[in-house]
Short mmCIF file of C-alpha atoms in Angstrom, two decimals:
data_model
loop_
_atom_site.label_atom_id
_atom_site.label_comp_id
_atom_site.label_asym_id
_atom_site.label_seq_id
_atom_site.Cartn_x
_atom_site.Cartn_y
_atom_site.Cartn_z
CA MET V 1 25.38 125.07 120.54
CA ARG V 2 23.55 127.33 118.07
CA GLU V 3 26.77 128.78 116.78
CA ARG V 4 28.55 125.52 116.44
CA ILE V 5 25.73 124.14 114.30
CA ARG V 6 26.01 127.33 112.10
CA GLN V 7 29.78 126.75 112.02
CA LEU V 8 29.36 123.17 110.96
CA MET V 9 26.79 124.12 108.28
CA ASN V 10 29.11 126.83 107.01
CA ASP V 11 32.10 124.42 107.04
CA GLN V 12 30.00 121.92 104.79
CA HIS V 13 29.26 124.89 102.37
CA MET V 14 25.55 124.28 102.79
CA ASN V 15 22.80 126.58 103.10
CA GLN V 16 19.89 126.24 105.79
CA GLN V 17 17.71 124.27 103.17
CA SER V 18 20.30 121.90 102.04
CA PHE V 19 21.55 121.39 105.62
CA ALA V 20 18.13 120.67 106.93
CA GLU V 21 17.41 118.16 104.03
CA LYS V 22 20.88 116.45 104.90
CA LEU V 23 19.64 116.28 108.59
CA LYS V 24 16.20 115.07 107.59
CA ILE V 25 14.52 117.77 109.63
CA ALA V 26 12.08 120.52 108.58
CA PRO V 27 13.86 123.69 107.36
CA ALA V 28 11.59 125.72 109.74
CA SER V 29 12.92 123.91 112.56
CA LEU V 30 16.52 124.85 111.58
CA SER V 31 15.45 128.37 111.11
CA ASN V 32 13.73 128.52 114.51
CA ILE V 33 17.11 127.51 116.10
CA PHE V 34 19.11 130.03 114.17
CA ASN V 35 16.41 132.88 115.05
CA GLN V 36 16.69 131.92 118.71
CA ARG V 37 12.96 130.94 118.88
CA THR V 38 13.89 127.34 120.10
CA GLU V 39 16.89 125.51 121.45
CA PRO V 40 18.44 122.55 119.60
CA THR V 41 17.01 119.37 121.08
CA LEU V 42 18.47 115.79 121.35
CA LYS V 43 16.71 115.08 118.08
CA HIS V 44 18.75 117.75 116.18
CA VAL V 45 21.96 116.58 117.85
CA ASP V 46 21.24 112.85 116.86
CA ALA V 47 20.31 114.01 113.29
CA ILE V 48 23.64 115.86 113.03
CA CYS V 49 25.61 112.87 114.39
CA ARG V 50 23.88 110.57 112.00
CA ALA V 51 24.43 112.90 108.95
CA PHE V 52 28.01 113.82 109.98
CA PRO V 53 29.40 110.83 111.78
CA SER V 54 32.86 112.42 112.18
CA VAL V 55 31.68 115.38 114.10
CA ASN V 56 32.96 115.41 117.59
CA LEU V 57 30.14 115.09 119.99
CA GLN V 58 31.98 116.91 122.72
CA TRP V 59 32.62 119.83 120.26
CA LEU V 60 28.86 119.85 119.28
CA LEU V 61 27.57 119.97 122.78
CA PHE V 62 30.15 121.70 124.92
CA GLY V 63 32.50 123.48 122.38
CA GLU V 64 35.41 121.19 123.62
CA GLY V 65 37.98 119.76 121.34
CA PRO V 66 38.18 119.85 117.41
CA MET V 67 35.18 120.07 115.32
CA TYR V 68 35.90 116.69 113.63
CA GLN V 69 37.44 113.39 114.97
CA PHE V 70 39.76 112.12 112.42
CA ASP V 71 42.49 109.44 112.56
CA GLU V 72 45.61 111.40 111.26
CA THR V 73 47.53 108.28 110.38
CA SER V 74 45.11 107.39 107.48
CA PRO V 75 47.32 106.02 104.71
CA SER V 76 44.83 107.01 101.95
CA GLY V 77 44.83 110.72 103.11
CA VAL V 78 41.16 110.50 103.41
CA PRO V 79 40.14 111.36 106.82
CA THR V 80 38.41 108.45 108.59
CA PRO V 81 36.92 108.32 112.04
CA GLN V 82 38.88 107.41 115.00
CA GLY V 83 38.79 103.89 116.43
CA GLN V 84 36.12 105.01 118.97
CA PRO V 85 32.45 104.81 118.40
CA SER V 86 30.97 107.53 116.22
CA PRO V 87 29.00 110.28 117.92
CA SER V 88 25.68 108.73 116.80
CA GLU V 89 26.71 105.44 118.25
CA GLN V 90 27.50 107.10 121.55
CA MET V 91 24.01 108.54 121.76
CA LEU V 92 21.13 106.54 123.15
CA ASP V 93 18.62 105.01 120.83
CA PHE V 94 15.62 107.09 121.71
CA SER V 95 13.56 105.48 118.74
CA ASN V 96 12.84 102.41 121.08
CA PRO V 97 12.04 103.36 124.62
CA VAL V 98 12.99 99.88 125.95
CA SER V 99 16.31 99.00 124.55
CA PRO V 100 18.42 96.99 126.82
CA ALA V 101 21.07 96.63 124.14
CA ALA V 102 21.48 100.50 123.61
CA PRO V 103 24.87 101.74 124.86
CA ILE V 104 24.59 103.71 128.08
CA ARG V 105 26.82 106.77 128.17
CA GLN V 106 26.93 109.19 131.19
CA ASN V 107 27.98 112.64 130.39
CA VAL V 108 29.44 114.63 133.12
CA ALA V 109 28.38 118.29 133.07
CA PRO V 110 31.62 120.54 132.61
CA HIS V 111 32.61 122.28 135.82
CA PRO V 112 33.99 125.78 136.07
CA SER V 113 37.17 124.48 137.66
CA ASN V 114 38.04 122.61 134.42
CA TYR V 115 38.18 125.98 132.54
CA PRO V 116 41.24 128.20 132.90
CA ASN V 117 39.27 131.27 131.81
CA SER V 118 35.90 131.76 133.42
CA ALA V 119 34.55 133.31 130.32
CA ASP V 120 34.63 129.83 128.64
CA PHE V 121 31.97 128.49 130.96
CA GLN V 122 28.30 129.50 130.89
CA THR V 123 26.10 128.69 133.87
CA ALA V 124 22.39 127.85 133.56
CA LYS V 125 19.96 129.91 135.48
CA ILE V 126 17.10 127.96 137.00
CA ILE V 127 13.88 129.87 137.26
CA ASP V 128 11.27 128.58 139.57
CA LYS V 129 7.73 129.07 138.20
CA PRO V 130 4.72 128.92 140.42
CA GLN V 131 2.47 125.98 139.88
CA ARG V 132 -0.22 126.73 137.35
CA LYS V 133 -3.94 126.16 138.44
CA ILE V 134 -6.89 125.47 136.40
CA THR V 135 -9.41 128.46 136.45
CA GLU V 136 -11.97 127.23 133.87
CA ILE V 137 -12.78 124.27 131.59
CA ARG V 138 -14.87 124.75 128.44
CA ILE V 139 -16.30 121.95 126.35
CA PHE V 140 -17.67 122.86 122.97
CA TYR V 141 -20.24 120.45 121.31
CA ASP V 142 -20.96 120.00 117.52
CA ASP V 143 -24.40 121.53 117.95
CA GLN V 144 -22.75 125.01 118.61
CA THR V 145 -23.29 124.85 122.45
CA TRP V 146 -20.81 124.72 125.23
CA GLU V 147 -20.55 124.10 128.96
CA THR V 148 -18.17 125.89 131.38
CA PHE V 149 -16.86 124.21 134.39
CA VAL V 150 -15.18 126.27 137.19
CA PRO V 151 -13.33 124.36 139.98
CA LYS V 152 -14.24 124.84 143.63
CA LYS V 153 -11.80 126.92 145.58
#
């Protein structure tokens, strides 16, 4: 998804600073994505969909279809979104955790059999990490003292 975000930014003739301002996110957040320090989150996807409503959500998330969803029969020659909801309308409203009126959309993960070329599909590797255990707890007080607690084994 990182490269598709960069492709959208370049297609809009924007630098990282102006693109981040348009998305209303911190420029450092965008920089971290491009430098592979962090992965794009739903917050970033939602910001892109709100700033660029004609961006095809399937393209942004999975690389499927065209970059933009336009109605090619527009009489004015100005691209207009298709008759379907914009990508930002397709997303759940996460600003209100209890939102019964929010549209529910289920995305089915792409399956390798849907791709003619196996190079088009990337699989996620799940890495099991051992459960972490508390080894020590320290409490620091404002009088420059502290206490250390070690759990019983």
